[in-house]
mmCIF file of C-alpha atoms in Angstrom:
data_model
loop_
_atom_site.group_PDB
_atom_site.id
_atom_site.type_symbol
_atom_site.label_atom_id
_atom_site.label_comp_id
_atom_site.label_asym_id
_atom_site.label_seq_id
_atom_site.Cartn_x
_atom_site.Cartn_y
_atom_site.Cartn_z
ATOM 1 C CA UNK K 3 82.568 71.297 75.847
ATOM 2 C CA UNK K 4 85.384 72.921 73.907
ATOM 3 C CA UNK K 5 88.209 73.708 75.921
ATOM 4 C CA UNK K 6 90.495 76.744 74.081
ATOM 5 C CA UNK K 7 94.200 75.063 73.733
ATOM 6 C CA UNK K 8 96.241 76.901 76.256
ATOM 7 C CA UNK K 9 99.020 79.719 75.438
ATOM 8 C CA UNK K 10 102.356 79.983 76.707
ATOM 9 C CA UNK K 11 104.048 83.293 76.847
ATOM 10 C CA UNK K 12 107.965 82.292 77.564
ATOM 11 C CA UNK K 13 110.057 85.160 79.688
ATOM 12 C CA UNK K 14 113.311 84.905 80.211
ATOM 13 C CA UNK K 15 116.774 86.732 81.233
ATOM 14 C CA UNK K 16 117.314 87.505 77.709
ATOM 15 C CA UNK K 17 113.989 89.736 77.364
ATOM 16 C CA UNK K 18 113.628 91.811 80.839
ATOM 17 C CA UNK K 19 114.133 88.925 83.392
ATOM 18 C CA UNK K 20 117.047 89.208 85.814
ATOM 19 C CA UNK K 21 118.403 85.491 85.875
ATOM 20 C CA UNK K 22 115.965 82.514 84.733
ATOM 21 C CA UNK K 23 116.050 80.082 87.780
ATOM 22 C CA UNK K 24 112.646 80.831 89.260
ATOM 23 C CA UNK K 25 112.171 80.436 93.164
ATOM 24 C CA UNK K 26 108.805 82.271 93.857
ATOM 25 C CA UNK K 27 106.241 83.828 91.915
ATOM 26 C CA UNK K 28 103.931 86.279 94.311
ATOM 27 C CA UNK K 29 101.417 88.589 93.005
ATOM 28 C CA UNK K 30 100.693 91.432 95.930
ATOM 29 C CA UNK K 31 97.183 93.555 96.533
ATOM 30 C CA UNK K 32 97.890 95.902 93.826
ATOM 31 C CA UNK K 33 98.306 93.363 91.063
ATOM 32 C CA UNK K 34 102.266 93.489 90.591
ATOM 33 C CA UNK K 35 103.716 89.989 90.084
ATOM 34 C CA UNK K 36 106.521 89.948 91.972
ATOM 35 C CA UNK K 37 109.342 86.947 90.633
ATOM 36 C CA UNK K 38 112.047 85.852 93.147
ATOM 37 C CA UNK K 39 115.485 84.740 91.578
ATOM 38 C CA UNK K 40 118.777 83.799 92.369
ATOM 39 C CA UNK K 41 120.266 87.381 90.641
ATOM 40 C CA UNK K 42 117.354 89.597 91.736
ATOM 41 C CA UNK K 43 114.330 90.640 92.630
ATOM 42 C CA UNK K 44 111.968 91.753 89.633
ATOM 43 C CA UNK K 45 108.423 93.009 89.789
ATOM 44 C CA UNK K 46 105.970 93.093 86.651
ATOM 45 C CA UNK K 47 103.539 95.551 86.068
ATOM 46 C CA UNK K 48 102.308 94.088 82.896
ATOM 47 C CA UNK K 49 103.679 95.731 80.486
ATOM 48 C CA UNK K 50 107.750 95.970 81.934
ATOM 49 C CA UNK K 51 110.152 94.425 84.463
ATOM 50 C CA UNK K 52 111.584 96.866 87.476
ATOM 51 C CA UNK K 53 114.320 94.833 88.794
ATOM 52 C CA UNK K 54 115.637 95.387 92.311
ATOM 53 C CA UNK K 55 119.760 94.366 92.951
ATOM 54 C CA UNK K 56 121.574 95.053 96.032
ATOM 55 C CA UNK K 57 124.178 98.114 95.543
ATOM 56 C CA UNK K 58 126.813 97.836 97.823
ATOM 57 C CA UNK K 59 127.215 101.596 98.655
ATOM 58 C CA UNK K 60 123.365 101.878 98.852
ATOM 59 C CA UNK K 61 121.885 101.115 102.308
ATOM 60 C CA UNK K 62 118.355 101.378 101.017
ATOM 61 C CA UNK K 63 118.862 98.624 98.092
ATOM 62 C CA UNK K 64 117.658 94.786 98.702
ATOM 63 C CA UNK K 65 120.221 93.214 101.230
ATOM 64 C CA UNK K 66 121.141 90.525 98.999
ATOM 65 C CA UNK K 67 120.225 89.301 94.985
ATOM 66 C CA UNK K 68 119.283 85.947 96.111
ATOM 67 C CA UNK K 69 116.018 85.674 96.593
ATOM 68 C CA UNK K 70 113.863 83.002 98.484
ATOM 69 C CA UNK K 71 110.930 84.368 99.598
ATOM 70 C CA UNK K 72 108.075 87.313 99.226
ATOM 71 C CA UNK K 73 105.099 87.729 101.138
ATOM 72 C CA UNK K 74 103.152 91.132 101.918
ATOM 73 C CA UNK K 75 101.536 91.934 105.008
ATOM 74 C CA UNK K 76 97.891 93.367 105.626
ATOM 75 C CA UNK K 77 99.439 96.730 105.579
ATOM 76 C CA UNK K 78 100.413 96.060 102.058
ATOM 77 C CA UNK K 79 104.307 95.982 102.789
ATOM 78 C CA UNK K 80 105.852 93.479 100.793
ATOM 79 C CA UNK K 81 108.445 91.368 102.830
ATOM 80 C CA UNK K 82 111.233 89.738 100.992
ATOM 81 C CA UNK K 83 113.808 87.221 102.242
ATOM 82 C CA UNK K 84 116.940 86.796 100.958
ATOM 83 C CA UNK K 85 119.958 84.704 101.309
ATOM 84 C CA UNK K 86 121.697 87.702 103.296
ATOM 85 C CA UNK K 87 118.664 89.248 105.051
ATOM 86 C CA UNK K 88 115.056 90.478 105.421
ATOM 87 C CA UNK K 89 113.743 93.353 103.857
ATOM 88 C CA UNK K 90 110.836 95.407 103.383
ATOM 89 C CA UNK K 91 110.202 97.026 100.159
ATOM 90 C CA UNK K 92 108.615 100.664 100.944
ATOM 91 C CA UNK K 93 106.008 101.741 97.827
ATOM 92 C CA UNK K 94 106.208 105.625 98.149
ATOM 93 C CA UNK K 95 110.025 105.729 98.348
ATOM 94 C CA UNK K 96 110.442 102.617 96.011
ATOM 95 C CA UNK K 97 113.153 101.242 98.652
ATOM 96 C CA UNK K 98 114.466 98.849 101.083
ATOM 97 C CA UNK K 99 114.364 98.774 104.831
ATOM 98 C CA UNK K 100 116.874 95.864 105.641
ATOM 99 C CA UNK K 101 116.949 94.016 108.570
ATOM 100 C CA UNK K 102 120.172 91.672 108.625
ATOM 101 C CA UNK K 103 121.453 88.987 111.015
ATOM 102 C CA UNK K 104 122.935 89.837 114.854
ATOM 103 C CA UNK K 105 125.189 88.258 117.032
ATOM 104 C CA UNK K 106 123.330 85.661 119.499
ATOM 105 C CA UNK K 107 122.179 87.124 122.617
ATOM 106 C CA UNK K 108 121.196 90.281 120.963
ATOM 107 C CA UNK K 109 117.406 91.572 119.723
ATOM 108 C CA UNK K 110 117.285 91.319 116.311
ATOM 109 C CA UNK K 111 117.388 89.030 112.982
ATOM 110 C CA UNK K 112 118.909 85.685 113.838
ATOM 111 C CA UNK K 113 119.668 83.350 110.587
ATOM 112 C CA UNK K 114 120.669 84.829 107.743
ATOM 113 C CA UNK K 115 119.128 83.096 105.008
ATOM 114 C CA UNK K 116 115.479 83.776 105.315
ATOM 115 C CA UNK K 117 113.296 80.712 104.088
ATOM 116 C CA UNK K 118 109.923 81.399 104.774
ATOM 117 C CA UNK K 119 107.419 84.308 105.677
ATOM 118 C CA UNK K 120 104.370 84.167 107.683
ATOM 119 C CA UNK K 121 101.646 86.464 109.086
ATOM 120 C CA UNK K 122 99.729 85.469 112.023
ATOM 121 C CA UNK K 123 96.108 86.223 112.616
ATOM 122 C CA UNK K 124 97.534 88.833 114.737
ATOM 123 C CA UNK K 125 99.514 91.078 112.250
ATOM 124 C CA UNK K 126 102.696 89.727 113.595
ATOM 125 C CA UNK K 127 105.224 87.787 110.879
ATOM 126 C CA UNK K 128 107.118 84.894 111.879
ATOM 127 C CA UNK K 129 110.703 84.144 109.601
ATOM 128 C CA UNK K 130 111.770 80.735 109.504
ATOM 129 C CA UNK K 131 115.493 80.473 108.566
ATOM 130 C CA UNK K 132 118.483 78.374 107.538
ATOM 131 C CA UNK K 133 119.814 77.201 110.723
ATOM 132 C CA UNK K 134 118.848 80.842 113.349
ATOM 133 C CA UNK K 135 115.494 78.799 114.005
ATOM 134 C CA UNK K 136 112.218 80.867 114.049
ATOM 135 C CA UNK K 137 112.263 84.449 114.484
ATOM 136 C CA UNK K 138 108.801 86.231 115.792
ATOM 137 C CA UNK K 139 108.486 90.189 115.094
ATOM 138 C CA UNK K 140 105.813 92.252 116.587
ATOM 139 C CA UNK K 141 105.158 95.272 115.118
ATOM 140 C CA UNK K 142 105.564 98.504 117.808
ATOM 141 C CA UNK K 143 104.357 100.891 114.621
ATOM 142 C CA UNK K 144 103.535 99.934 110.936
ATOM 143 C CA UNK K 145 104.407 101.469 107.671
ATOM 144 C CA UNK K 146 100.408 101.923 106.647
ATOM 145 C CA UNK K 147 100.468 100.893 102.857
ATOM 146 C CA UNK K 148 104.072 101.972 102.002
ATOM 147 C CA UNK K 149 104.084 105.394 104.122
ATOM 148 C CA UNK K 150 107.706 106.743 104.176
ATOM 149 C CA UNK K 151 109.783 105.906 107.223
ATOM 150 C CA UNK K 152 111.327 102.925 109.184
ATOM 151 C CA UNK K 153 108.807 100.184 110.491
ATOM 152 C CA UNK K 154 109.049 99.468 114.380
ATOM 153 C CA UNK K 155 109.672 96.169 115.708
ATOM 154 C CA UNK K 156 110.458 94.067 118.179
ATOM 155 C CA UNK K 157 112.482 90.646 117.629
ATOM 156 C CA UNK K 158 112.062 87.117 119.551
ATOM 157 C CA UNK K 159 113.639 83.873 118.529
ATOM 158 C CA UNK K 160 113.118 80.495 119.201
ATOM 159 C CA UNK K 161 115.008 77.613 118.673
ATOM 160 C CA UNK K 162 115.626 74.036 119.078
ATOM 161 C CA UNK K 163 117.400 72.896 122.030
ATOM 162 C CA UNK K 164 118.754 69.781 123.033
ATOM 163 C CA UNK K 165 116.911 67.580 124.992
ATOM 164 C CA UNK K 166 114.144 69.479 125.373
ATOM 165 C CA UNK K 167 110.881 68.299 123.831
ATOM 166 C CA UNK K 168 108.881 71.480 124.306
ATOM 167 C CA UNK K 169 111.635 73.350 122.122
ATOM 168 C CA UNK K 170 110.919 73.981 118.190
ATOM 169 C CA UNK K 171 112.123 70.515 116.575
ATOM 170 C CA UNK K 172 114.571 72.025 114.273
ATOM 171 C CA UNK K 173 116.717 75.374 113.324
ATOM 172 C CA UNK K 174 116.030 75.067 110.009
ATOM 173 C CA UNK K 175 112.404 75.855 109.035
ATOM 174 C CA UNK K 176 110.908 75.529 105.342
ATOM 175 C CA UNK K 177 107.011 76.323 105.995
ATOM 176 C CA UNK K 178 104.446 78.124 108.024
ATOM 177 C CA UNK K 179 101.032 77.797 107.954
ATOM 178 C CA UNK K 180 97.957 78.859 110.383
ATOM 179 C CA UNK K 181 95.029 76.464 110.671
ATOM 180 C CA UNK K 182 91.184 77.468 111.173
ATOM 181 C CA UNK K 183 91.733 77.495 114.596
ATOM 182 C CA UNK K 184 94.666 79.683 114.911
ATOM 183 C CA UNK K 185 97.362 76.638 115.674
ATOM 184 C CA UNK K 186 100.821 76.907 113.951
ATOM 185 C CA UNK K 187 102.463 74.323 112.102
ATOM 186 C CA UNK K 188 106.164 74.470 111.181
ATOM 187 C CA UNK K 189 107.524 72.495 108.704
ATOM 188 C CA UNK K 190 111.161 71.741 109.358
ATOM 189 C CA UNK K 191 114.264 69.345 107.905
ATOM 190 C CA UNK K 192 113.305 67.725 110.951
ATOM 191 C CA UNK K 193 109.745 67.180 110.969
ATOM 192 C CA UNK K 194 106.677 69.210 112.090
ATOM 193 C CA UNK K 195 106.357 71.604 114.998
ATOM 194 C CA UNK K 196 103.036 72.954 116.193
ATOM 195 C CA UNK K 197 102.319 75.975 118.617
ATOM 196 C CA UNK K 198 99.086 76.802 119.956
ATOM 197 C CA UNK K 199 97.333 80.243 119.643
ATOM 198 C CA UNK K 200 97.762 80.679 123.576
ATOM 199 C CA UNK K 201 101.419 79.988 122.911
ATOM 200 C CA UNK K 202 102.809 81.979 120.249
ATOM 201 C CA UNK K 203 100.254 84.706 121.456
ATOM 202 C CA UNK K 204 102.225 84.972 124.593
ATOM 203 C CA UNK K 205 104.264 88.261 125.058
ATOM 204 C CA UNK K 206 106.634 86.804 127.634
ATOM 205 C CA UNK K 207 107.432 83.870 129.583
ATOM 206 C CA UNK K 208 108.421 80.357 127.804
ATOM 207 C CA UNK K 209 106.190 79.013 124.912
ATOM 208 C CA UNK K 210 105.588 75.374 124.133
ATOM 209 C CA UNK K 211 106.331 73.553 120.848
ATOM 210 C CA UNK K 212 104.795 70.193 120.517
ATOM 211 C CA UNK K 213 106.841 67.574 117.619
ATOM 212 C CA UNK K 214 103.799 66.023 115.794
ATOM 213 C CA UNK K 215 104.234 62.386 115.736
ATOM 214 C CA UNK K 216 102.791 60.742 112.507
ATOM 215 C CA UNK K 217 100.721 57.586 112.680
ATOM 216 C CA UNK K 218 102.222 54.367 112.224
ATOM 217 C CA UNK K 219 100.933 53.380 108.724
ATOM 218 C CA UNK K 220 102.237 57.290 107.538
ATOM 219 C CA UNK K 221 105.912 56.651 109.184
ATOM 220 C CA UNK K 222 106.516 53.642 106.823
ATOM 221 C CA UNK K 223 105.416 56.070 103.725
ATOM 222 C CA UNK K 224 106.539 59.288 104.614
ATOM 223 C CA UNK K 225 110.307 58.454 105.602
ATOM 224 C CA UNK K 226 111.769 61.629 104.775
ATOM 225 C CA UNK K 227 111.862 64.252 107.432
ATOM 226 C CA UNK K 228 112.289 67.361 105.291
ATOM 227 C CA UNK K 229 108.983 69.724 105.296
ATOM 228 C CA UNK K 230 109.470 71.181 101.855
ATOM 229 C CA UNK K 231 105.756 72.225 101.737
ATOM 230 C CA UNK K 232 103.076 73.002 103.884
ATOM 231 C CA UNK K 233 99.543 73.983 103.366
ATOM 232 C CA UNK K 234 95.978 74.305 105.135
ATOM 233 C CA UNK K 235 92.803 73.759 103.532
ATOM 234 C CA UNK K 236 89.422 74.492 103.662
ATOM 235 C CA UNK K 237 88.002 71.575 105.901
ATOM 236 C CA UNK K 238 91.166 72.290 107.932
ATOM 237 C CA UNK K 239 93.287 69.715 106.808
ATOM 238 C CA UNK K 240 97.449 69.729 106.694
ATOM 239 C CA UNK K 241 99.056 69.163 103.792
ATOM 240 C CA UNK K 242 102.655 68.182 103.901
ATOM 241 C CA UNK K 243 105.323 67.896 101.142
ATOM 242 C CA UNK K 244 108.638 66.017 101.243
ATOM 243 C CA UNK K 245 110.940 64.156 99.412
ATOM 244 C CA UNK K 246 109.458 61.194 99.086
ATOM 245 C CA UNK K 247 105.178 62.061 98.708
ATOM 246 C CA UNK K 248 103.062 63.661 100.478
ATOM 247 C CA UNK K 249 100.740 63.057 103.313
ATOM 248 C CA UNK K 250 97.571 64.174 104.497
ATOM 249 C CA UNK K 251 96.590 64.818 108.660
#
């Protein structure tokens, strides 16, 4: 059978993108392709870029221009991470609700450069970071499908402590996935972390991180620590990215 060669359209800064190193392409529920980069956030309707840039005397602009992550939620609020910050992108106002980094000790953002975005089978997100661990939010009221107005929340972190093997394994976390039975894996610079569904469904009290140990034969081929990637698929397998290969549980 004929296949049809393939065609290459080329976009770049000089012809609507905002900066040409690529760090995530997302496409959302309404069919916007939304393009991360390292001088803004731009979103493609398919016919023109809208690029988003933080404005420093405008508190409803994207926190930061350096972008790392975008995810949207089953509300249809897209969630973007930045190097400076969290934000939520509101439809109906076409703005930001920013959520930036707080002092230890207090409710909030903790880690400012946001690395990865998660929903749970809950509706809750989970934000891994660069060093302030793993945040969990719970929502208290959502924006339904880019309604006008500040989304509620509540804040919880987690984080790896020393000596303690029912901690998270690491503060800096690359990759969150959910498997077919509602277990969480976190991919880390440090290895893997996985929390139960009766864990991280806990409102209170202490939850429990277990460090997956690899098998023997994968420790000799999978030296490198660093989770870069981190899928599920369909039979419920983990797929695990690194620096050096991949590996299969």
């Amino acid at each position: 059978q004929h296949v049809p060669p393939l065609r290459f359209d080329r976009v770049h800064s000089e012809n609507s993108l905002s900066e040409n190193t690529i760090r995530k392409i997302f496409q959302d529920s309404r069919g916007y392709i939304w393009i991360a980069t390292q001088d803004g956030l731009n979103r493609y309707d398919g016919f023109a870029f809208t690029v988003f840039n933080h404005e420093t005397n405008n508190p409803k602009s994207i926190s930061d221009n350096f972008i790392n992550e975008i995810s949207e939620d089953r509300n249809g609020n897209i969630w973007v991470g930045t190097r400076n910050g969290l934000n939520v992108y509101r439809y109906l106002t076409n703005d930001f609700q920013r959520f930036m980094p707080v002092p230890s000790g207090q409710s909030g953002l903790h880690g400012s450069y946001v690395l990865c975005i998660k929903e749970d089978p809950d509706g809750g997100l989970w934000i891994g970071t660069d060093g302030g661990g793993l945040n969990h939010i719970r929502f208290d009221t959502l924006s339904n499908n880019g309604t006008p107005g500040n989304v509620s929340m509540s804040f919880e972190q987690f984080t790896s402590v020393k000596h303690d093997s029912s901690s998270l394994v690491s503060n800096t976390v690359f990759n969150i996935t959910f498997d077919k039975f509602e277990q969480m894996w976190i991919g880390t610079e440090k290895g893997l972390s996985l929390m139960r569904g009766p864990e991280w469904r806990k409102k209170t009290g202490q939850r429990f991180f277990e460090t997956v140990k690899y098998p023997a034969s994968a420790q000799t081929n999978f030296p490198d620590p660093n989770i870069y990637a981190l899928i599920t698929d369909d039979n419920g397998n983990i797929w695990l990215g690194n620096g050096n290969g991949q590996i299969r549980k």
